[in-house]
PDB file of C-alpha atoms in Angstrom:
ATOM      1  CA  MET A   1      18.878   3.432  20.027  1.00 93.00           C
ATOM      2  CA  PHE A   2      20.469   4.143  16.687  1.00 94.00           C
ATOM      3  CA  TYR A   3      23.249   2.571  14.927  1.00 92.00           C
ATOM      4  CA  GLU A   4      24.931   2.319  11.458  1.00 93.00           C
ATOM      5  CA  PRO A   5      24.918  -1.193   9.975  1.00 92.00           C
ATOM      6  CA  LYS A   6      28.275  -0.680   8.324  1.00 89.00           C
ATOM      7  CA  HIS A   7      29.884  -1.020  11.713  1.00 89.00           C
ATOM      8  CA  GLY A   8      28.385  -4.433  12.313  1.00 85.00           C
ATOM      9  CA  LYS A   9      28.324  -5.722  15.842  1.00 86.00           C
ATOM     10  CA  ARG A  10      30.226  -2.803  17.003  1.00 89.00           C
ATOM     11  CA  GLY A  11      27.538  -0.625  15.708  1.00 90.00           C
ATOM     12  CA  HIS A  12      24.510  -2.125  17.449  1.00 94.00           C
ATOM     13  CA  GLY A  13      26.294  -3.430  20.558  1.00 92.00           C
ATOM     14  CA  LEU A  14      23.880  -6.386  21.161  1.00 94.00           C
ATOM     15  CA  PRO A  15      24.865 -10.113  21.275  1.00 92.00           C
ATOM     16  CA  PHE A  16      22.735 -10.731  18.244  1.00 92.00           C
ATOM     17  CA  ASP A  17      21.961  -8.774  15.092  1.00 91.00           C
ATOM     18  CA  PRO A  18      18.346  -7.368  15.331  1.00 94.00           C
ATOM     19  CA  ILE A  19      17.890  -6.615  11.657  1.00 93.00           C
ATOM     20  CA  LYS A  20      16.564 -10.009  10.562  1.00 92.00           C
ATOM     21  CA  ALA A  21      14.241 -10.126  13.579  1.00 94.00           C
ATOM     22  CA  ILE A  22      12.643  -6.698  12.750  1.00 95.00           C
ATOM     23  CA  VAL A  23      12.068  -7.569   9.085  1.00 95.00           C
ATOM     24  CA  ALA A  24       9.836 -10.493  10.074  1.00 94.00           C
ATOM     25  CA  PRO A  25       7.940 -12.719   9.692  1.00 96.00           C
ATOM     26  CA  ARG A  26       9.390 -13.608   6.185  1.00 96.00           C
ATOM     27  CA  PRO A  27       8.182 -16.254   3.897  1.00 97.00           C
ATOM     28  CA  ILE A  28      10.599 -19.124   3.506  1.00 97.00           C
ATOM     29  CA  GLY A  29      11.836 -19.652  -0.046  1.00 97.00           C
ATOM     30  CA  TRP A  30      12.168 -23.372  -0.191  1.00 98.00           C
ATOM     31  CA  ILE A  31      13.770 -23.606  -3.567  1.00 97.00           C
ATOM     32  CA  SER A  32      14.276 -26.761  -5.539  1.00 97.00           C
ATOM     33  CA  SER A  33      16.396 -26.713  -8.745  1.00 97.00           C
ATOM     34  CA  LEU A  34      18.654 -28.882 -10.999  1.00 96.00           C
ATOM     35  CA  ASP A  35      22.262 -28.278 -11.778  1.00 95.00           C
ATOM     36  CA  THR A  36      23.628 -28.329 -15.393  1.00 95.00           C
ATOM     37  CA  LYS A  37      24.277 -32.183 -14.863  1.00 95.00           C
ATOM     38  CA  GLY A  38      20.710 -32.652 -13.996  1.00 96.00           C
ATOM     39  CA  ARG A  39      21.160 -33.387 -10.378  1.00 95.00           C
ATOM     40  CA  PRO A  40      18.343 -32.075  -7.962  1.00 96.00           C
ATOM     41  CA  ASN A  41      18.903 -29.675  -5.198  1.00 95.00           C
ATOM     42  CA  LEU A  42      16.613 -28.385  -2.485  1.00 96.00           C
ATOM     43  CA  ALA A  43      17.406 -25.611   0.110  1.00 96.00           C
ATOM     44  CA  PRO A  44      15.528 -22.951   2.266  1.00 96.00           C
ATOM     45  CA  TYR A  45      16.122 -19.312   1.737  1.00 96.00           C
ATOM     46  CA  SER A  46      15.058 -16.774   4.367  1.00 95.00           C
ATOM     47  CA  PHE A  47      15.273 -13.869   2.044  1.00 96.00           C
ATOM     48  CA  PHE A  48      12.262 -14.530  -0.212  1.00 97.00           C
ATOM     49  CA  ASN A  49       9.104 -12.936  -1.319  1.00 98.00           C
ATOM     50  CA  LEU A  50       6.440 -12.318  -3.848  1.00 98.00           C
ATOM     51  CA  VAL A  51       7.230  -8.866  -5.552  1.00 98.00           C
ATOM     52  CA  LYS A  52       4.505  -8.573  -8.213  1.00 97.00           C
ATOM     53  CA  GLY A  53       0.996 -10.128  -8.637  1.00 96.00           C
ATOM     54  CA  ALA A  54       0.528 -10.141 -12.491  1.00 97.00           C
ATOM     55  CA  PRO A  55       2.510 -11.449 -13.856  1.00 97.00           C
ATOM     56  CA  PRO A  56       3.542 -13.182 -10.617  1.00 98.00           C
ATOM     57  CA  ILE A  57       7.137 -12.630  -9.891  1.00 98.00           C
ATOM     58  CA  VAL A  58       9.096 -13.870  -6.912  1.00 98.00           C
ATOM     59  CA  VAL A  59      12.577 -13.123  -5.532  1.00 98.00           C
ATOM     60  CA  PHE A  60      15.100 -14.840  -3.429  1.00 98.00           C
ATOM     61  CA  GLY A  61      18.431 -13.746  -2.123  1.00 97.00           C
ATOM     62  CA  SER A  62      21.582 -15.752  -1.393  1.00 96.00           C
ATOM     63  CA  GLU A  63      24.304 -14.746   0.878  1.00 94.00           C
ATOM     64  CA  GLY A  64      27.150 -16.367  -1.046  1.00 93.00           C
ATOM     65  CA  LEU A  65      26.443 -18.198  -4.314  1.00 92.00           C
ATOM     66  CA  LYS A  66      24.969 -21.287  -2.827  1.00 91.00           C
ATOM     67  CA  HIS A  67      23.885 -24.344  -4.809  1.00 92.00           C
ATOM     68  CA  SER A  68      20.350 -23.259  -5.459  1.00 92.00           C
ATOM     69  CA  ALA A  69      21.177 -19.761  -6.511  1.00 93.00           C
ATOM     70  CA  ALA A  70      24.122 -20.999  -8.683  1.00 95.00           C
ATOM     71  CA  ASN A  71      21.581 -23.520 -10.364  1.00 96.00           C
ATOM     72  CA  ALA A  72      19.162 -20.756 -10.960  1.00 97.00           C
ATOM     73  CA  PHE A  73      21.898 -18.555 -12.537  1.00 96.00           C
ATOM     74  CA  GLU A  74      22.983 -21.351 -14.879  1.00 97.00           C
ATOM     75  CA  THR A  75      19.724 -23.269 -15.809  1.00 98.00           C
ATOM     76  CA  ARG A  76      17.432 -20.122 -15.627  1.00 98.00           C
ATOM     77  CA  GLU A  77      14.771 -22.000 -13.679  1.00 98.00           C
ATOM     78  CA  PHE A  78      13.648 -23.045 -10.159  1.00 98.00           C
ATOM     79  CA  VAL A  79      10.773 -24.042  -8.053  1.00 98.00           C
ATOM     80  CA  PHE A  80       9.319 -22.444  -4.817  1.00 98.00           C
ATOM     81  CA  ASN A  81       7.720 -24.854  -2.477  1.00 98.00           C
ATOM     82  CA  LEU A  82       5.572 -23.669   0.457  1.00 98.00           C
ATOM     83  CA  VAL A  83       6.918 -24.611   3.924  1.00 98.00           C
ATOM     84  CA  THR A  84       4.344 -25.660   6.488  1.00 98.00           C
ATOM     85  CA  ARG A  85       4.602 -26.879  10.092  1.00 98.00           C
ATOM     86  CA  PRO A  86       4.361 -30.690   9.241  1.00 98.00           C
ATOM     87  CA  LEU A  87       7.158 -29.994   6.727  1.00 98.00           C
ATOM     88  CA  PHE A  88       9.428 -27.999   9.146  1.00 97.00           C
ATOM     89  CA  GLU A  89      11.832 -30.934  10.074  1.00 97.00           C
ATOM     90  CA  ALA A  90      12.261 -31.870   6.434  1.00 97.00           C
ATOM     91  CA  MET A  91      12.870 -28.284   5.504  1.00 96.00           C
ATOM     92  CA  ASN A  92      15.465 -27.873   8.332  1.00 95.00           C
ATOM     93  CA  ALA A  93      17.181 -31.049   7.207  1.00 95.00           C
ATOM     94  CA  SER A  94      17.448 -29.704   3.640  1.00 94.00           C
ATOM     95  CA  SER A  95      19.409 -26.825   4.937  1.00 91.00           C
ATOM     96  CA  ALA A  96      22.426 -29.132   5.672  1.00 87.00           C
ATOM     97  CA  ALA A  97      25.645 -28.218   3.789  1.00 80.00           C
ATOM     98  CA  LEU A  98      25.718 -31.277   1.630  1.00 80.00           C
ATOM     99  CA  GLU A  99      28.231 -31.496  -1.226  1.00 79.00           C
ATOM    100  CA  ALA A 100      27.336 -30.449  -4.681  1.00 78.00           C
ATOM    101  CA  GLY A 101      25.260 -33.167  -6.368  1.00 75.00           C
ATOM    102  CA  GLU A 102      24.002 -34.821  -3.162  1.00 81.00           C
ATOM    103  CA  ASN A 103      20.180 -35.019  -3.209  1.00 90.00           C
ATOM    104  CA  GLU A 104      18.598 -33.039  -0.325  1.00 91.00           C
ATOM    105  CA  PHE A 105      15.155 -34.542  -1.297  1.00 93.00           C
ATOM    106  CA  GLU A 106      16.500 -38.076  -0.261  1.00 93.00           C
ATOM    107  CA  ALA A 107      18.305 -36.718   2.754  1.00 91.00           C
ATOM    108  CA  ALA A 108      15.084 -35.101   4.037  1.00 94.00           C
ATOM    109  CA  GLY A 109      12.782 -38.061   3.135  1.00 96.00           C
ATOM    110  CA  LEU A 110      10.817 -36.015   0.517  1.00 97.00           C
ATOM    111  CA  THR A 111       9.410 -37.051  -2.773  1.00 97.00           C
ATOM    112  CA  MET A 112      10.287 -35.349  -6.042  1.00 98.00           C
ATOM    113  CA  ALA A 113       7.356 -34.601  -8.283  1.00 98.00           C
ATOM    114  CA  PRO A 114       7.578 -33.625 -11.981  1.00 98.00           C
ATOM    115  CA  CYS A 115       6.722 -30.090 -13.114  1.00 98.00           C
ATOM    116  CA  ASN A 116       4.916 -28.929 -16.258  1.00 98.00           C
ATOM    117  CA  PHE A 117       7.112 -26.146 -17.639  1.00 98.00           C
ATOM    118  CA  VAL A 118      10.491 -26.526 -15.858  1.00 98.00           C
ATOM    119  CA  LYS A 119      12.850 -29.499 -15.568  1.00 98.00           C
ATOM    120  CA  ALA A 120      13.502 -29.016 -11.832  1.00 97.00           C
ATOM    121  CA  PRO A 121      11.394 -31.131  -9.511  1.00 98.00           C
ATOM    122  CA  ARG A 122       8.869 -29.855  -6.866  1.00 98.00           C
ATOM    123  CA  VAL A 123       8.242 -31.133  -3.335  1.00 98.00           C
ATOM    124  CA  LEU A 124       5.220 -33.413  -3.709  1.00 98.00           C
ATOM    125  CA  GLU A 125       4.446 -33.119   0.105  1.00 98.00           C
ATOM    126  CA  SER A 126       4.176 -29.183  -0.123  1.00 98.00           C
ATOM    127  CA  PRO A 127       0.631 -27.777  -0.314  1.00 98.00           C
ATOM    128  CA  ALA A 128       1.768 -25.376  -3.026  1.00 98.00           C
ATOM    129  CA  SER A 129       4.668 -24.990  -5.499  1.00 98.00           C
ATOM    130  CA  PHE A 130       5.381 -22.369  -8.136  1.00 98.00           C
ATOM    131  CA  GLU A 131       7.362 -23.187 -11.191  1.00 98.00           C
ATOM    132  CA  CYS A 132       9.588 -20.167 -12.117  1.00 98.00           C
ATOM    133  CA  LYS A 133      11.730 -19.070 -15.145  1.00 98.00           C
ATOM    134  CA  VAL A 134      14.387 -16.684 -14.123  1.00 98.00           C
ATOM    135  CA  LEU A 135      14.040 -13.045 -15.323  1.00 98.00           C
ATOM    136  CA  GLN A 136      17.112 -11.588 -13.722  1.00 97.00           C
ATOM    137  CA  ALA A 137      20.010 -12.970 -11.664  1.00 97.00           C
ATOM    138  CA  MET A 138      22.772 -10.807 -10.302  1.00 97.00           C
ATOM    139  CA  GLU A 139      25.365 -10.143  -7.730  1.00 97.00           C
ATOM    140  CA  LEU A 140      24.549  -7.097  -5.502  1.00 97.00           C
ATOM    141  CA  ASN A 141      27.071  -4.136  -4.992  1.00 97.00           C
ATOM    142  CA  ASP A 142      27.215  -1.829  -2.100  1.00 96.00           C
ATOM    143  CA  LEU A 143      26.927   2.079  -2.213  1.00 95.00           C
ATOM    144  CA  ASP A 144      30.629   2.250  -3.072  1.00 95.00           C
ATOM    145  CA  GLY A 145      30.137  -0.298  -5.996  1.00 97.00           C
ATOM    146  CA  ASN A 146      31.911  -3.067  -4.289  1.00 97.00           C
ATOM    147  CA  PRO A 147      30.574  -6.701  -4.607  1.00 97.00           C
ATOM    148  CA  THR A 148      28.809  -8.018  -1.443  1.00 96.00           C
ATOM    149  CA  ASP A 149      28.863 -11.663  -2.113  1.00 96.00           C
ATOM    150  CA  GLY A 150      25.011 -11.398  -2.088  1.00 97.00           C
ATOM    151  CA  PHE A 151      23.009 -12.680  -5.042  1.00 97.00           C
ATOM    152  CA  LEU A 152      19.488 -11.802  -6.269  1.00 97.00           C
ATOM    153  CA  VAL A 153      17.320 -14.002  -8.333  1.00 98.00           C
ATOM    154  CA  LEU A 154      14.000 -12.863  -9.926  1.00 98.00           C
ATOM    155  CA  GLY A 155      11.709 -15.464 -11.307  1.00 98.00           C
ATOM    156  CA  GLN A 156       8.406 -15.259 -13.113  1.00 98.00           C
ATOM    157  CA  VAL A 157       5.839 -17.823 -11.942  1.00 98.00           C
ATOM    158  CA  VAL A 158       4.736 -19.818 -15.074  1.00 98.00           C
ATOM    159  CA  GLY A 159       2.858 -22.718 -13.168  1.00 98.00           C
ATOM    160  CA  ILE A 160       1.324 -23.189  -9.733  1.00 98.00           C
ATOM    161  CA  HIS A 161       0.523 -26.381  -8.130  1.00 98.00           C
ATOM    162  CA  ILE A 162      -2.077 -26.351  -5.248  1.00 98.00           C
ATOM    163  CA  ASP A 163      -3.215 -29.186  -3.003  1.00 98.00           C
ATOM    164  CA  GLU A 164      -6.979 -28.562  -3.143  1.00 97.00           C
ATOM    165  CA  ARG A 165      -7.559 -29.668   0.348  1.00 97.00           C
ATOM    166  CA  TYR A 166      -6.401 -26.179   1.456  1.00 98.00           C
ATOM    167  CA  ILE A 167      -8.764 -24.162  -0.880  1.00 98.00           C
ATOM    168  CA  VAL A 168     -11.624 -23.121   1.469  1.00 96.00           C
ATOM    169  CA  ASP A 169     -14.562 -21.013  -0.010  1.00 93.00           C
ATOM    170  CA  GLY A 170     -12.441 -20.068  -3.025  1.00 95.00           C
ATOM    171  CA  ARG A 171      -9.363 -19.004  -1.033  1.00 95.00           C
ATOM    172  CA  PHE A 172      -6.049 -20.611  -0.166  1.00 97.00           C
ATOM    173  CA  ASP A 173      -6.248 -21.153   3.673  1.00 97.00           C
ATOM    174  CA  ALA A 174      -2.823 -20.582   5.065  1.00 97.00           C
ATOM    175  CA  VAL A 175      -4.155 -21.515   8.667  1.00 97.00           C
ATOM    176  CA  ALA A 176      -5.275 -24.908   7.432  1.00 97.00           C
ATOM    177  CA  ALA A 177      -1.977 -25.382   5.516  1.00 98.00           C
ATOM    178  CA  GLN A 178      -0.199 -24.396   8.742  1.00 98.00           C
ATOM    179  CA  THR A 179       2.129 -22.169   6.811  1.00 98.00           C
ATOM    180  CA  ILE A 180       5.350 -21.080   8.679  1.00 98.00           C
ATOM    181  CA  ALA A 181       7.667 -18.100   8.195  1.00 97.00           C
ATOM    182  CA  ARG A 182      11.124 -17.147   9.420  1.00 96.00           C
ATOM    183  CA  CYS A 183      11.434 -14.688  12.095  1.00 95.00           C
ATOM    184  CA  GLY A 184      15.243 -14.007  12.607  1.00 89.00           C
ATOM    185  CA  TYR A 185      17.727 -15.660  14.898  1.00 92.00           C
ATOM    186  CA  ARG A 186      16.623 -19.284  14.990  1.00 94.00           C
ATOM    187  CA  ASP A 187      12.935 -18.367  15.363  1.00 96.00           C
ATOM    188  CA  TYR A 188      10.046 -19.296  13.272  1.00 97.00           C
ATOM    189  CA  SER A 189       6.234 -18.513  13.444  1.00 97.00           C
ATOM    190  CA  GLN A 190       3.064 -20.495  12.255  1.00 98.00           C
ATOM    191  CA  VAL A 191       0.031 -18.849  10.854  1.00 96.00           C
ATOM    192  CA  THR A 192      -2.680 -19.743  13.340  1.00 96.00           C
ATOM    193  CA  GLU A 193      -5.248 -16.954  12.785  1.00 93.00           C
ATOM    194  CA  MET A 194      -6.287 -14.198  10.426  1.00 89.00           C
ATOM    195  CA  PHE A 195      -7.882 -10.903  10.562  1.00 85.00           C
ATOM    196  CA  GLU A 196      -9.262  -8.781   7.615  1.00 80.00           C
ATOM    197  CA  ALA A 197     -10.319  -5.285   6.910  1.00 78.00           C
ATOM    198  CA  LEU A 198     -11.329  -3.397   3.854  1.00 77.00           C
ATOM    199  CA  ARG A 199      -9.078  -0.550   2.588  1.00 75.00           C
ATOM    200  CA  PRO A 200     -10.213   3.090   2.036  1.00 77.00           C
ATOM    201  CA  THR A 201      -9.655   2.431  -1.630  1.00 77.00           C
ATOM    202  CA  ASP A 202     -12.291  -0.247  -1.615  1.00 76.00           C
ATOM    203  CA  GLY A 203     -14.976   2.089  -2.902  1.00 68.00           C
ATOM    204  CA  GLY A 204     -17.808   3.275  -0.464  1.00 64.00           C
ATOM    205  CA  ALA A 205     -17.654  -0.055   1.319  1.00 66.00           C
ATOM    206  CA  PHE A 206     -14.939   0.953   3.692  1.00 64.00           C
ATOM    207  CA  THR A 207     -15.416   1.721   7.332  1.00 69.00           C
ATOM    208  CA  PRO A 208     -12.912   1.136  10.064  1.00 67.00           C
ATOM    209  CA  THR A 209     -12.595  -2.488  11.158  1.00 66.00           C
ATOM    210  CA  THR A 210     -15.152  -3.614   8.464  1.00 65.00           C
ATOM    211  CA  SER A 211     -14.395  -6.992   7.011  1.00 65.00           C
ATOM    212  CA  ASP A 212     -15.274  -7.997   3.457  1.00 63.00           C
ATOM    213  CA  ARG A 213     -16.155 -11.503   4.565  1.00 62.00           C
ATOM    214  CA  THR A 214     -19.643 -12.284   5.833  1.00 51.00           C
TER     215      THR A 214
END
């Protein structure tokens, strides 16, 4: 099949939009922040990723200027918190459409922990959290220059918290942490196994199916 997204549901003719299920699994951007009055906010974003390693830069997108994105626009900082299977129910609860100023940490039964370089709190129960300073925040326009009511926030990671229980042989173990991801529709996945292979650019060590772990 082929369709043009500009025609929406009439284009693909399916009962559900396939695009978010095709670009999957996606990391869940569980974003904590403070508003300009110092009130905490916590919400998951399904448009999230790491876009650069050194310096580390993450990005999240918001369809509509929701509270976390609005806070990042105004305070120029936020925190990413890793979502795992044991934290799924709390993450899901934090997606509720609460009024501005209501505390999703309390609503989801989570603990606020202080950060070192940003004022926003992190989720104490999360195995890993990134303290981020905003580099750019903007509204996205379409090809015709029209605003889309979609917003993009780029943040440089200035501090990283890791629960050392999930560092195994010098690596963060996503299987042990039970990291989960968004898969479109109302579907999610959990990291339950890994496979590894060297790249052709890894010197003379590369052969097909060769792992760099012994």
